[in-house]
Amino acid sequence: MQLGLDSAILAAVIAVIVGLAYVVPAFAPYRKPMPIVAFLLGISSGFPLTLLLATMTFWLSKVGIDKSTIGFAIGLTTPYTLKFLWAPLVDKLPIPVLTRMFGQRRSWLFAVQALLVIAIWQLGASNPTNDNLAPFAIWAIIVAFLSATQDIVIDAYRIEILTDAELPHGTAMNQFGYRTGNLIAGVGTIALASPEGFGLGWAAAYAFTGLAVIPAVIGALFAGPGRFHPAHARAGEQTFGAWINETVINPFREFLGRHGAVLILLFVLVYKVGDAMGQGMLNPMIVELGFSDTEFVAINKGVGFVALIVGSACGAPFIAWLGMGRALLISGLMVMVSNLLVAVLASVGHSPLMLAIAVGTENFTSGIGLTVFVTYLSGLSSLAYTATQFALLSSFAAVGRTWLAAPGGYIAEALGWVGFWLFTVAIAVPGMLLLWLLWSRGFVVQTVRQPSTEDDGHEIPDSDEVRPIPATPRSP
């Protein structure tokens, strides 16, 4: 039932987007081929993590694994936060034969996906029990590592196949695809395995779900090698020391050599802290306010999920209308306003109407903010070191969303719910001040692609595409 509802919502939103793409110029890039490829890449990127966490913990519970043992699954996300450590290899290490046939990005994608399918099949066939968890744990860790590596490749490839005008829309479509992958690996896998569904068992269910790599294969074969230039991977022409310097050191040197690099990293670290802290504590507050499970599920699915998807879709036109600097500023302010509405809910107490307004606004603004922020991180990545720099920036942002937002529970206990939500608004102010400083100094420009020290050849000429706003810093 949940799979059908969420799938229907996704399908309806995508149908509306396609319709708007023919009548509203800011939505026009949604009907271009490369954003659709980004959607396919998102499907293959989104399914493994859900398969590892939500679906896997459900499976372990069903076969009687101890709760204390199930808790180790959280540690499987570690490769996702450390992926920048091996991202330089994805940028610079060619794969024999495959790289000559398909190019750097697609060769890595196809190789990693082949290994990922095998690992998922083995994970599904591991038959975990309290007395024999070792094979299961080993294959789960392998799947996590390969999945994180696939994300490195897909993020870099997405950035390189999209033009400047398409990047925000492709990012939003990638988010849609990611959520589609979540559905496939979540409710879809459980339906395949459960006796109440298709009754195939967990081994067959995981094996079938592993085929969710196919959309990315189809998209990559259609899209071609992207803008990764062979000169960016010169391993065969360099000494080992020179190759290490180019592969590992130069991506970080290039970024840190930019004007305002330290301020940019601070901004990436703190910009989403208030939003992340609020999202982590919203559900506990709803429970404490006495809302029933029925009210919670109905509003989350009937209002929250729709608002999130619609907000994600509106993020790209938002950038087209406002430019990147203004989009970051206004989407940040919108998130702060949505947190104020949740503070009103905390003050009012049990009110289904106020819950719907607060949850709908919070999810809508978060959807816009996510598309804008991921597009910004994508534009920060030099095309000479796309995989490494995007992995670094996304990992850095993840630290802010997790560790800096972690004290939320203690703050809620100390200040109460109204005080907590007012605190989330206040904690977002430093990020907004950093954005103002970056923008006023010209370190954030209105174009999607942000300044780098490399001559990327950012824009691909395309006579029928919307021309980007000139890369001239403007005062806020």
Coordinates of C-alpha atoms in Angstrom, one line a residue:
M1 CA 0.0 0.0 0.0
Q2 CA 2.8 2.4 1.0
L3 CA 4.8 1.5 -2.2
G4 CA 1.7 2.2 -4.3
L5 CA 1.0 5.5 -2.7
D6 CA 4.6 6.8 -2.8
S7 CA 4.9 5.5 -6.4
A8 CA 1.7 7.3 -7.4
I9 CA 2.9 10.5 -5.8
L10 CA 6.3 10.3 -7.6
A11 CA 4.6 9.5 -10.9
A12 CA 2.1 12.4 -10.5
V13 CA 4.8 14.9 -9.7
I14 CA 7.0 13.8 -12.7
A15 CA 3.9 14.0 -15.0
V16 CA 3.2 17.6 -13.8
I17 CA 6.9 18.5 -14.3
V18 CA 6.8 17.2 -17.9
G19 CA 3.7 19.2 -18.6
L20 CA 5.2 22.4 -17.1
A21 CA 8.3 21.8 -19.1
Y22 CA 6.4 22.5 -22.3
V23 CA 4.8 25.8 -21.1
V24 CA 7.1 27.3 -18.5
P25 CA 10.6 28.2 -19.7
A26 CA 12.3 27.6 -16.3
F27 CA 11.0 24.0 -16.3
A28 CA 12.1 23.4 -20.0
P29 CA 15.4 21.6 -19.1
Y30 CA 13.4 18.8 -17.4
R31 CA 12.4 17.4 -20.8
K32 CA 16.0 17.3 -22.1
P33 CA 17.8 13.9 -22.3
M34 CA 20.5 14.5 -19.8
P35 CA 18.3 15.3 -16.8
I36 CA 16.4 12.1 -17.6
V37 CA 19.7 10.2 -17.6
A38 CA 20.3 11.8 -14.2
F39 CA 17.0 10.3 -13.0
L40 CA 18.1 6.8 -14.2
L41 CA 21.5 7.3 -12.4
G42 CA 19.6 8.3 -9.2
I43 CA 17.6 5.0 -9.2
S44 CA 20.8 2.9 -9.2
S45 CA 22.4 5.3 -6.6
G46 CA 19.4 5.2 -4.2
F47 CA 18.7 1.5 -3.8
P48 CA 21.8 0.1 -2.0
L49 CA 21.8 2.2 1.1
T50 CA 18.1 1.5 1.8
L51 CA 18.8 -2.2 1.1
L52 CA 21.5 -2.0 3.7
L53 CA 19.7 -0.1 6.5
A54 CA 15.9 -0.1 6.4
T55 CA 15.4 -3.4 4.5
M56 CA 18.2 -5.2 6.1
T57 CA 17.2 -4.4 9.7
F58 CA 13.7 -5.5 8.9
W59 CA 15.0 -8.8 7.5
L60 CA 17.2 -9.4 10.6
S61 CA 14.3 -8.7 12.9
K62 CA 12.2 -11.2 11.0
V63 CA 14.7 -14.0 11.4
G64 CA 15.1 -13.4 15.1
I65 CA 18.5 -11.6 15.3
D66 CA 19.0 -9.8 18.7
K67 CA 18.3 -6.1 18.8
S68 CA 21.7 -5.4 20.2
T69 CA 23.3 -7.1 17.2
I70 CA 21.0 -5.3 14.7
G71 CA 22.4 -2.0 16.0
F72 CA 25.7 -2.6 14.2
A73 CA 24.0 -1.9 10.9
I74 CA 24.4 1.9 11.6
G75 CA 28.1 1.4 11.2
L76 CA 27.6 0.4 7.6
T77 CA 27.2 4.0 6.6
T78 CA 30.8 4.7 7.5
P79 CA 32.1 4.2 3.9
Y80 CA 29.7 6.9 2.8
T81 CA 31.3 9.5 5.1
L82 CA 34.9 8.4 4.3
K83 CA 34.5 8.0 0.5
F84 CA 36.6 11.0 -0.2
L85 CA 39.6 8.9 0.8
W86 CA 39.5 6.7 -2.3
A87 CA 37.7 9.1 -4.6
P88 CA 41.0 10.3 -6.1
L89 CA 41.4 6.8 -7.6
V90 CA 38.1 7.1 -9.3
D91 CA 39.2 10.4 -10.8
K92 CA 42.7 9.4 -12.0
L93 CA 43.1 5.6 -12.2
P94 CA 42.1 4.1 -15.5
I95 CA 40.7 0.6 -15.7
P96 CA 42.5 -1.6 -18.3
V97 CA 40.5 -2.2 -21.5
L98 CA 37.3 -0.8 -20.1
T99 CA 38.5 2.8 -19.9
R100 CA 39.6 2.7 -23.6
M101 CA 36.1 1.3 -24.5
F102 CA 33.8 3.4 -22.4
G103 CA 35.9 6.3 -20.9
Q104 CA 36.9 6.9 -17.3
R105 CA 33.5 7.4 -15.6
R106 CA 31.6 4.7 -17.4
S107 CA 34.4 2.1 -17.0
W108 CA 34.4 2.6 -13.2
L109 CA 30.6 2.6 -13.1
F110 CA 30.2 -0.7 -15.0
A111 CA 33.1 -2.4 -13.1
V112 CA 31.7 -1.3 -9.7
Q113 CA 28.2 -2.2 -10.6
A114 CA 29.2 -5.7 -11.7
L115 CA 30.9 -6.3 -8.4
L116 CA 27.9 -4.7 -6.5
V117 CA 25.4 -7.1 -8.1
I118 CA 27.5 -10.1 -7.1
A119 CA 27.9 -8.7 -3.5
I120 CA 24.2 -8.1 -3.2
W121 CA 23.4 -11.6 -4.4
Q122 CA 25.9 -13.0 -1.8
L123 CA 24.4 -10.8 0.9
G124 CA 20.9 -12.1 0.2
A125 CA 22.1 -15.7 0.3
S126 CA 24.1 -15.3 3.5
N127 CA 21.3 -16.7 5.7
P128 CA 22.0 -14.7 8.9
T129 CA 21.5 -16.4 12.3
N130 CA 22.5 -15.4 15.8
D131 CA 25.1 -18.3 15.6
N132 CA 26.5 -17.5 12.2
L133 CA 26.5 -13.8 11.3
A134 CA 30.1 -13.5 9.9
P135 CA 29.3 -14.2 6.2
F136 CA 26.4 -11.8 6.4
A137 CA 28.5 -9.0 8.1
I138 CA 31.4 -9.4 5.6
W139 CA 29.1 -9.2 2.5
A140 CA 27.2 -6.2 4.1
I141 CA 30.5 -4.3 4.5
I142 CA 31.5 -5.1 0.9
V143 CA 28.1 -3.9 -0.4
A144 CA 28.5 -0.7 1.6
F145 CA 32.0 0.0 0.2
L146 CA 30.9 -0.7 -3.4
S147 CA 27.8 1.3 -3.0
A148 CA 29.7 4.3 -1.7
T149 CA 32.1 3.9 -4.6
Q150 CA 29.2 3.8 -7.0
D151 CA 28.0 7.1 -5.5
I152 CA 31.4 8.7 -6.1
V153 CA 31.2 7.7 -9.8
I154 CA 27.6 8.7 -10.3
D155 CA 28.0 12.1 -8.6
A156 CA 31.0 12.9 -10.8
Y157 CA 29.4 11.6 -14.0
R158 CA 26.2 13.5 -13.3
I159 CA 28.1 16.8 -12.9
E160 CA 30.0 16.1 -16.1
I161 CA 27.1 15.2 -18.4
L162 CA 24.9 18.1 -17.5
T163 CA 25.3 21.6 -19.0
D164 CA 25.2 24.6 -16.8
A165 CA 21.5 25.2 -17.6
E166 CA 20.7 21.6 -17.0
L167 CA 22.6 21.1 -13.7
P168 CA 19.9 22.2 -11.3
H169 CA 17.2 20.3 -13.1
G170 CA 19.4 17.2 -13.4
T171 CA 20.1 17.4 -9.7
A172 CA 16.4 17.5 -9.0
M173 CA 15.7 14.6 -11.3
N174 CA 18.6 12.7 -9.6
Q175 CA 16.8 13.2 -6.3
F176 CA 13.6 11.8 -7.8
G177 CA 15.5 8.8 -9.1
Y178 CA 17.2 8.3 -5.7
R179 CA 13.8 8.2 -4.0
T180 CA 12.6 5.8 -6.6
G181 CA 15.5 3.6 -5.8
N182 CA 14.6 3.9 -2.1
L183 CA 11.1 2.6 -2.8
I184 CA 12.5 -0.3 -4.9
A185 CA 14.9 -1.4 -2.2
G186 CA 12.5 -0.7 0.7
V187 CA 8.9 -1.8 0.3
G188 CA 9.6 -3.4 -3.1
T189 CA 12.2 -5.9 -1.7
I190 CA 10.1 -6.7 1.3
A191 CA 7.1 -7.4 -0.9
L192 CA 9.2 -9.8 -3.0
A193 CA 10.5 -11.7 0.0
S194 CA 7.4 -11.7 2.3
P195 CA 5.0 -14.6 2.3
E196 CA 2.3 -11.9 2.4
G197 CA 3.7 -10.6 -0.9
F198 CA 5.3 -12.6 -3.7
G199 CA 6.9 -15.1 -1.2
L200 CA 10.2 -15.4 -3.1
G201 CA 12.4 -15.4 0.1
W202 CA 15.2 -13.0 1.0
A203 CA 17.9 -14.5 -1.3
A204 CA 15.7 -14.1 -4.4
A205 CA 14.4 -10.7 -3.3
Y206 CA 17.9 -9.3 -2.9
A207 CA 19.0 -10.9 -6.2
F208 CA 16.2 -9.2 -8.1
T209 CA 16.8 -5.9 -6.3
G210 CA 20.4 -6.0 -7.4
L211 CA 19.2 -5.6 -11.0
A212 CA 18.3 -2.0 -10.0
V213 CA 21.8 -1.1 -11.4
I214 CA 20.4 -1.5 -14.9
P215 CA 18.8 2.0 -15.2
A216 CA 22.3 3.6 -14.7
V217 CA 23.8 1.3 -17.3
I218 CA 21.1 2.3 -19.8
G219 CA 21.5 6.0 -19.0
A220 CA 25.3 5.8 -19.2
L221 CA 25.3 4.0 -22.6
F222 CA 23.0 6.7 -23.9
A223 CA 24.8 9.7 -22.4
G224 CA 28.3 8.8 -23.6
P225 CA 31.6 9.4 -21.7
G226 CA 30.8 12.9 -20.4
R227 CA 33.2 15.8 -20.1
F228 CA 36.0 13.9 -18.4
H229 CA 39.1 14.5 -20.5
P230 CA 41.6 11.7 -20.9
A231 CA 44.4 14.2 -20.1
H232 CA 43.0 14.3 -16.5
A233 CA 44.1 10.6 -16.0
R234 CA 47.8 10.5 -17.1
A235 CA 48.9 7.5 -15.0
G236 CA 50.8 5.8 -17.8
E237 CA 52.9 8.9 -18.6
Q238 CA 53.9 9.8 -15.0
T239 CA 56.3 8.6 -12.3
F240 CA 54.5 7.2 -9.3
G241 CA 55.4 10.2 -7.2
A242 CA 54.0 12.6 -9.8
W243 CA 50.9 10.5 -10.2
I244 CA 50.3 10.6 -6.4
N245 CA 50.8 14.4 -6.5
E246 CA 48.3 14.8 -9.3
T247 CA 45.8 12.2 -7.9
V248 CA 45.8 12.9 -4.2
I249 CA 47.3 16.3 -3.5
N250 CA 46.2 18.5 -6.4
P251 CA 42.4 18.1 -5.9
F252 CA 42.8 19.5 -2.4
R253 CA 45.5 22.0 -3.4
E254 CA 43.3 23.3 -6.2
F255 CA 40.3 23.8 -4.0
L256 CA 42.2 25.4 -1.1
G257 CA 44.0 27.7 -3.6
R258 CA 40.7 29.4 -4.5
H259 CA 39.8 32.8 -3.1
G260 CA 37.7 32.3 0.0
A261 CA 38.3 28.5 0.2
V262 CA 38.2 28.4 4.0
L263 CA 35.1 30.5 4.2
I264 CA 33.4 28.3 1.6
L265 CA 34.2 25.2 3.6
L266 CA 32.9 26.8 6.8
F267 CA 29.7 27.7 4.9
V268 CA 29.3 24.1 3.6
L269 CA 29.8 22.8 7.2
V270 CA 27.2 25.0 8.9
Y271 CA 24.7 26.0 6.3
K272 CA 22.3 23.1 6.9
V273 CA 22.9 22.6 10.7
G274 CA 19.6 24.3 11.8
D275 CA 17.6 22.3 9.2
A276 CA 19.2 19.0 10.1
M277 CA 18.8 19.6 13.8
G278 CA 15.1 20.3 13.3
Q279 CA 14.5 17.3 11.0
G280 CA 16.1 15.0 13.6
M281 CA 13.8 16.1 16.4
L282 CA 10.5 16.7 14.5
N283 CA 9.1 13.1 14.9
P284 CA 9.9 12.8 18.7
M285 CA 8.1 16.1 19.2
I286 CA 5.0 14.9 17.2
V287 CA 4.9 11.8 19.4
E288 CA 5.2 13.8 22.6
L289 CA 2.4 16.2 21.5
G290 CA 0.0 13.2 21.5
F291 CA -0.7 12.7 17.8
S292 CA -1.9 9.3 16.9
D293 CA -0.1 7.0 14.5
T294 CA -2.9 7.4 12.0
E295 CA -2.7 11.2 12.1
F296 CA 1.1 11.1 11.8
V297 CA 1.2 8.7 8.9
A298 CA -1.7 10.4 7.0
I299 CA -0.1 13.8 7.3
N300 CA 3.4 12.6 6.6
K301 CA 2.3 10.7 3.5
G302 CA -0.6 12.9 2.4
V303 CA 1.1 16.2 3.0
G304 CA 4.8 15.8 3.9
F305 CA 5.9 13.5 1.1
V306 CA 4.0 15.5 -1.6
A307 CA 5.5 18.7 -0.3
L308 CA 9.0 17.3 -0.3
I309 CA 8.8 16.1 -3.9
V310 CA 7.2 19.3 -5.1
G311 CA 9.8 21.3 -3.3
S312 CA 12.6 19.3 -4.9
A313 CA 11.1 19.9 -8.3
C314 CA 10.8 23.7 -7.7
G315 CA 14.4 24.0 -6.6
A316 CA 15.7 24.0 -10.2
P317 CA 13.4 26.8 -11.5
F318 CA 14.1 28.6 -8.3
I319 CA 17.8 28.8 -9.2
A320 CA 16.9 29.7 -12.8
W321 CA 14.8 32.6 -11.7
L322 CA 17.0 33.9 -8.9
G323 CA 20.6 32.8 -9.6
M324 CA 22.6 30.7 -7.3
G325 CA 23.5 33.4 -4.7
R326 CA 19.9 34.5 -4.2
A327 CA 18.6 30.9 -4.3
L328 CA 20.9 29.9 -1.4
L329 CA 19.9 33.0 0.5
I330 CA 16.2 32.8 0.1
S331 CA 16.0 29.0 0.5
G332 CA 17.9 29.3 3.7
L333 CA 15.5 32.0 5.0
M334 CA 12.5 29.8 4.0
V335 CA 13.9 26.9 6.1
M336 CA 14.2 29.3 9.0
V337 CA 10.6 30.4 8.6
S338 CA 9.4 26.8 8.4
N339 CA 11.1 26.1 11.7
L340 CA 9.3 29.1 13.2
L341 CA 6.0 27.5 12.1
V342 CA 7.0 24.3 13.9
A343 CA 7.7 26.4 17.0
V344 CA 4.1 27.6 16.7
L345 CA 2.9 24.0 16.5
A346 CA 4.9 23.2 19.7
S347 CA 3.2 26.1 21.4
V348 CA -0.3 25.2 20.1
G349 CA 0.0 21.5 20.9
H350 CA -2.3 18.8 19.5
S351 CA -3.7 20.4 16.3
P352 CA -3.9 18.3 13.1
L353 CA -4.4 21.4 11.0
M354 CA -1.3 23.1 12.4
L355 CA 0.7 19.9 12.1
A356 CA -0.2 19.7 8.4
I357 CA 0.8 23.3 7.8
A358 CA 4.1 22.9 9.7
V359 CA 5.0 19.5 8.2
G360 CA 4.0 20.6 4.7
T361 CA 6.0 23.9 4.9
E362 CA 9.0 22.1 6.5
N363 CA 9.2 19.5 3.8
F364 CA 8.6 21.9 0.9
T365 CA 11.3 24.3 2.0
S366 CA 13.7 21.3 2.7
G367 CA 13.0 20.0 -0.8
I368 CA 13.9 23.3 -2.4
G369 CA 16.9 23.7 -0.1
L370 CA 18.2 20.3 -0.9
T371 CA 18.2 20.8 -4.6
V372 CA 19.7 24.2 -4.3
F373 CA 22.5 23.1 -2.0
V374 CA 23.4 19.9 -3.9
T375 CA 23.5 22.0 -7.1
Y376 CA 25.8 24.5 -5.3
L377 CA 28.2 21.7 -4.2
S378 CA 28.1 20.3 -7.8
G379 CA 29.1 23.7 -9.2
L380 CA 32.0 24.0 -6.7
S381 CA 33.6 20.8 -8.1
S382 CA 36.3 21.5 -10.7
L383 CA 35.8 19.3 -13.8
A384 CA 39.5 18.3 -13.5
Y385 CA 38.8 16.6 -10.1
T386 CA 35.1 16.2 -10.0
A387 CA 34.9 12.9 -8.1
T388 CA 37.4 13.9 -5.4
Q389 CA 36.1 17.4 -4.8
F390 CA 32.4 16.5 -4.7
A391 CA 33.1 13.5 -2.4
L392 CA 35.1 15.9 -0.1
L393 CA 32.4 18.6 -0.1
S394 CA 29.5 16.2 0.4
S395 CA 31.4 14.4 3.2
F396 CA 32.1 17.8 4.8
A397 CA 28.5 18.8 4.6
A398 CA 27.5 15.4 6.2
V399 CA 29.7 16.2 9.2
G400 CA 27.7 19.4 9.7
R401 CA 24.4 17.6 9.3
T402 CA 25.3 14.8 11.7
W403 CA 27.9 15.8 14.4
L404 CA 27.0 19.5 14.7
A405 CA 23.3 18.6 14.8
A406 CA 23.7 15.7 17.2
P407 CA 23.1 17.7 20.4
G408 CA 19.6 18.4 19.4
G409 CA 18.1 16.1 22.0
Y410 CA 19.9 17.7 24.8
I411 CA 18.9 21.2 23.7
A412 CA 15.3 20.1 23.4
E413 CA 15.4 18.8 27.0
A414 CA 17.0 22.0 28.3
L415 CA 14.9 24.5 26.4
G416 CA 11.6 22.7 25.8
W417 CA 10.1 22.3 22.3
V418 CA 9.3 26.0 21.6
G419 CA 12.8 27.1 22.8
F420 CA 14.4 24.3 20.8
W421 CA 12.8 25.3 17.5
L422 CA 13.7 29.0 18.1
F423 CA 17.3 27.7 18.7
T424 CA 17.3 26.0 15.3
V425 CA 16.4 29.3 13.7
A426 CA 19.2 31.1 15.7
I427 CA 21.8 28.4 14.8
A428 CA 21.1 28.9 11.1
V429 CA 22.1 32.6 11.3
P430 CA 25.9 32.0 11.2
G431 CA 25.5 30.1 7.9
M432 CA 23.4 33.0 6.4
L433 CA 26.0 35.5 7.6
L434 CA 28.8 33.4 6.0
L435 CA 26.8 33.3 2.7
W436 CA 26.4 37.1 2.8
L437 CA 30.1 37.5 3.4
L438 CA 31.0 35.1 0.5
W439 CA 28.5 36.8 -1.8
S440 CA 29.6 40.3 -1.0
R441 CA 33.2 39.4 -1.7
G442 CA 32.4 37.7 -5.0
F443 CA 33.1 34.1 -3.8
V444 CA 29.6 33.0 -4.6
V445 CA 28.4 34.0 -8.0
Q446 CA 25.0 33.9 -9.7
T447 CA 25.9 31.2 -12.2
V448 CA 25.6 27.5 -11.3
R449 CA 29.3 26.8 -11.8
Q450 CA 31.3 28.5 -9.1
P451 CA 34.8 29.9 -9.7
S452 CA 37.8 27.5 -9.6
T453 CA 41.5 27.8 -10.4
E454 CA 41.2 25.3 -13.3
D455 CA 40.0 26.2 -16.8
D456 CA 37.2 23.7 -16.9
G457 CA 35.5 24.8 -20.0
H458 CA 32.3 24.8 -17.9
E459 CA 29.7 25.6 -20.5
I460 CA 28.8 23.3 -23.4
P461 CA 27.4 25.5 -26.2
D462 CA 23.9 24.6 -27.0
S463 CA 21.8 26.8 -29.2
D464 CA 18.4 25.9 -27.7
E465 CA 19.3 26.0 -24.0
V466 CA 18.6 28.8 -21.6
R467 CA 21.8 30.9 -21.3
P468 CA 23.2 31.2 -17.8
I469 CA 23.4 34.4 -15.9
P470 CA 26.9 36.0 -16.5
A471 CA 29.5 35.0 -13.9
T472 CA 29.7 38.5 -12.4
P473 CA 29.6 38.8 -8.7
R474 CA 26.7 40.9 -7.5
S475 CA 26.1 42.5 -4.2
P476 CA 23.2 40.9 -2.3

